[in-house]
Amino acid sequence: MTLRATVAGTFLISMVGKLRGRETLAGFVMTVRRIGRVPDRFAAPVAAGVIVTEAGIVVLLAVPGGQVAGFAMAAAVLAGFAVVLMAALRRGLAEPCRCFGKAEEPIGRRHVVRNGVLFVAAAAGAVFAPGVEGVPLEPAAVLLCLLAASAFVAFVVLLDDLLFLFR
């Protein structure tokens, strides 16, 4: 439950952050163009595809029977994000990620590590989901899982801000 809420929550906030307004969406399209080296005419469709994929992950993780597919899809997407970010860093790119909407901090290794940690969570979810799917949970356990997931999602989403505070 904790892994599912963590991965779904992270992708939900990512998707909503990109769709907050025209400016944030345009910023994400620009990020896709620059960080992903996507040609201008394909940047908007690729950005839309990323957002639709994030929504699909959230839906799959929310519906009964969709957990394994949702976790597998999340792991594949996170691996892809990490590869794109590593390539951009090797090129010396200093663009904001805009992974969660509006951002000013340029990409860094912390973004690759963040995606790696989320990849491990998604991969673990895909492995363990079949064994726990349909198992009834006590209300206290659900609450504890949701609190833990919320704390982790907040840390992931606010990572750049937290690092800025501690510099």
PDB file of C-alpha atoms in Angstrom, residues 8-106:
ATOM      1  CA  ALA A   8       0.879   7.099  -7.591  1.00  0.00           C
ATOM      2  CA  GLY A   9       1.144  10.255  -5.467  1.00  0.00           C
ATOM      3  CA  THR A  10       4.413  11.292  -7.070  1.00  0.00           C
ATOM      4  CA  PHE A  11       3.058  10.850 -10.599  1.00  0.00           C
ATOM      5  CA  LEU A  12      -0.216  12.569  -9.694  1.00  0.00           C
ATOM      6  CA  ILE A  13       1.573  15.652  -8.356  1.00  0.00           C
ATOM      7  CA  SER A  14       3.894  15.619 -11.358  1.00  0.00           C
ATOM      8  CA  MET A  15       0.964  15.523 -13.781  1.00  0.00           C
ATOM      9  CA  VAL A  16      -1.074  18.176 -11.966  1.00  0.00           C
ATOM     10  CA  GLY A  17       1.986  20.411 -11.619  1.00  0.00           C
ATOM     11  CA  LYS A  18       2.537  20.423 -15.362  1.00  0.00           C
ATOM     12  CA  LEU A  19      -1.137  21.205 -16.026  1.00  0.00           C
ATOM     13  CA  ARG A  20      -1.504  24.087 -13.528  1.00  0.00           C
ATOM     14  CA  GLY A  21      -1.583  26.692 -16.251  1.00  0.00           C
ATOM     15  CA  ARG A  22      -0.452  27.655 -19.715  1.00  0.00           C
ATOM     16  CA  GLU A  23       2.861  28.961 -18.439  1.00  0.00           C
ATOM     17  CA  THR A  24       3.798  25.759 -16.597  1.00  0.00           C
ATOM     18  CA  LEU A  25       2.701  23.607 -19.523  1.00  0.00           C
ATOM     19  CA  ALA A  26       4.692  25.751 -21.964  1.00  0.00           C
ATOM     20  CA  GLY A  27       7.693  25.497 -19.627  1.00  0.00           C
ATOM     21  CA  PHE A  28       7.421  21.721 -19.607  1.00  0.00           C
ATOM     22  CA  VAL A  29       7.223  21.622 -23.413  1.00  0.00           C
ATOM     23  CA  MET A  30      10.392  23.745 -23.524  1.00  0.00           C
ATOM     24  CA  THR A  31      12.041  21.337 -21.070  1.00  0.00           C
ATOM     25  CA  VAL A  32      11.117  18.373 -23.273  1.00  0.00           C
ATOM     26  CA  ARG A  33      12.615  20.195 -26.247  1.00  0.00           C
ATOM     27  CA  ARG A  34      15.868  21.124 -24.529  1.00  0.00           C
ATOM     28  CA  ILE A  35      16.565  18.310 -22.076  1.00  0.00           C
ATOM     29  CA  GLY A  36      15.142  15.545 -24.252  1.00  0.00           C
ATOM     30  CA  ARG A  37      16.544  17.032 -27.480  1.00  0.00           C
ATOM     31  CA  VAL A  38      13.132  16.678 -29.087  1.00  0.00           C
ATOM     32  CA  PRO A  39      12.631  18.632 -32.342  1.00  0.00           C
ATOM     33  CA  ASP A  40      10.334  21.664 -32.031  1.00  0.00           C
ATOM     34  CA  ARG A  41       7.449  20.143 -33.979  1.00  0.00           C
ATOM     35  CA  PHE A  42       7.404  17.030 -31.749  1.00  0.00           C
ATOM     36  CA  ALA A  43       7.986  18.686 -28.353  1.00  0.00           C
ATOM     37  CA  ALA A  44       4.314  19.416 -27.572  1.00  0.00           C
ATOM     38  CA  PRO A  45       3.083  15.916 -28.559  1.00  0.00           C
ATOM     39  CA  VAL A  46       5.891  14.261 -26.573  1.00  0.00           C
ATOM     40  CA  ALA A  47       5.100  16.448 -23.552  1.00  0.00           C
ATOM     41  CA  ALA A  48       1.418  15.536 -23.866  1.00  0.00           C
ATOM     42  CA  GLY A  49       2.406  11.876 -24.106  1.00  0.00           C
ATOM     43  CA  VAL A  50       4.404  12.144 -20.890  1.00  0.00           C
ATOM     44  CA  ILE A  51       1.447  13.725 -19.084  1.00  0.00           C
ATOM     45  CA  VAL A  52      -0.998  11.113 -20.419  1.00  0.00           C
ATOM     46  CA  THR A  53       1.408   8.344 -19.397  1.00  0.00           C
ATOM     47  CA  GLU A  54       1.661   9.788 -15.889  1.00  0.00           C
ATOM     48  CA  ALA A  55      -2.141   9.849 -15.697  1.00  0.00           C
ATOM     49  CA  GLY A  56      -2.260   6.241 -16.899  1.00  0.00           C
ATOM     50  CA  ILE A  57       0.146   5.176 -14.170  1.00  0.00           C
ATOM     51  CA  VAL A  58      -2.010   6.850 -11.517  1.00  0.00           C
ATOM     52  CA  VAL A  59      -5.164   5.172 -12.854  1.00  0.00           C
ATOM     53  CA  LEU A  60      -3.549   1.735 -13.101  1.00  0.00           C
ATOM     54  CA  LEU A  61      -2.262   1.966  -9.545  1.00  0.00           C
ATOM     55  CA  ALA A  62      -5.697   3.033  -8.328  1.00  0.00           C
ATOM     56  CA  VAL A  63      -7.820   0.310  -9.921  1.00  0.00           C
ATOM     57  CA  PRO A  64      -8.012  -3.275  -8.666  1.00  0.00           C
ATOM     58  CA  GLY A  65      -5.934  -5.577 -10.812  1.00  0.00           C
ATOM     59  CA  GLY A  66      -3.860  -2.772 -12.325  1.00  0.00           C
ATOM     60  CA  GLN A  67      -1.090  -2.582  -9.774  1.00  0.00           C
ATOM     61  CA  VAL A  68       1.505  -4.741 -11.484  1.00  0.00           C
ATOM     62  CA  ALA A  69       1.008  -2.978 -14.826  1.00  0.00           C
ATOM     63  CA  GLY A  70       1.039   0.429 -13.113  1.00  0.00           C
ATOM     64  CA  PHE A  71       4.243  -0.315 -11.230  1.00  0.00           C
ATOM     65  CA  ALA A  72       5.912  -1.766 -14.346  1.00  0.00           C
ATOM     66  CA  MET A  73       4.896   1.246 -16.419  1.00  0.00           C
ATOM     67  CA  ALA A  74       6.163   3.601 -13.701  1.00  0.00           C
ATOM     68  CA  ALA A  75       9.498   1.767 -13.513  1.00  0.00           C
ATOM     69  CA  ALA A  76       9.945   1.989 -17.290  1.00  0.00           C
ATOM     70  CA  VAL A  77       9.087   5.693 -17.345  1.00  0.00           C
ATOM     71  CA  LEU A  78      11.384   6.470 -14.411  1.00  0.00           C
ATOM     72  CA  ALA A  79      14.249   4.592 -16.065  1.00  0.00           C
ATOM     73  CA  GLY A  80      13.637   6.602 -19.233  1.00  0.00           C
ATOM     74  CA  PHE A  81      13.580   9.878 -17.292  1.00  0.00           C
ATOM     75  CA  ALA A  82      16.859   8.976 -15.573  1.00  0.00           C
ATOM     76  CA  VAL A  83      18.558   8.158 -18.881  1.00  0.00           C
ATOM     77  CA  VAL A  84      17.388  11.422 -20.461  1.00  0.00           C
ATOM     78  CA  LEU A  85      18.582  13.408 -17.445  1.00  0.00           C
ATOM     79  CA  MET A  86      21.974  11.661 -17.406  1.00  0.00           C
ATOM     80  CA  ALA A  87      22.441  12.403 -21.108  1.00  0.00           C
ATOM     81  CA  ALA A  88      21.531  16.059 -20.563  1.00  0.00           C
ATOM     82  CA  LEU A  89      23.988  16.313 -17.673  1.00  0.00           C
ATOM     83  CA  ARG A  90      26.745  14.780 -19.812  1.00  0.00           C
ATOM     84  CA  ARG A  91      26.047  17.471 -22.413  1.00  0.00           C
ATOM     85  CA  GLY A  92      26.516  20.083 -19.671  1.00  0.00           C
ATOM     86  CA  LEU A  93      22.932  21.300 -19.841  1.00  0.00           C
ATOM     87  CA  ALA A  94      21.848  23.612 -17.019  1.00  0.00           C
ATOM     88  CA  GLU A  95      18.088  23.695 -17.644  1.00  0.00           C
ATOM     89  CA  PRO A  96      15.393  23.446 -14.984  1.00  0.00           C
ATOM     90  CA  CYS A  97      13.736  20.038 -14.865  1.00  0.00           C
ATOM     91  CA  ARG A  98      10.126  21.196 -14.433  1.00  0.00           C
ATOM     92  CA  CYS A  99       9.318  17.612 -13.452  1.00  0.00           C
ATOM     93  CA  PHE A 100       6.657  18.865 -11.049  1.00  0.00           C
ATOM     94  CA  GLY A 101       5.635  21.986 -12.940  1.00  0.00           C
ATOM     95  CA  LYS A 102       7.378  25.257 -12.272  1.00  0.00           C
ATOM     96  CA  ALA A 103      11.048  25.021 -11.309  1.00  0.00           C
ATOM     97  CA  GLU A 104      14.078  27.251 -11.497  1.00  0.00           C
ATOM     98  CA  GLU A 105      16.861  24.985 -10.237  1.00  0.00           C
ATOM     99  CA  PRO A 106      18.894  23.417 -13.049  1.00  0.00           C
TER     100      PRO A 106
END
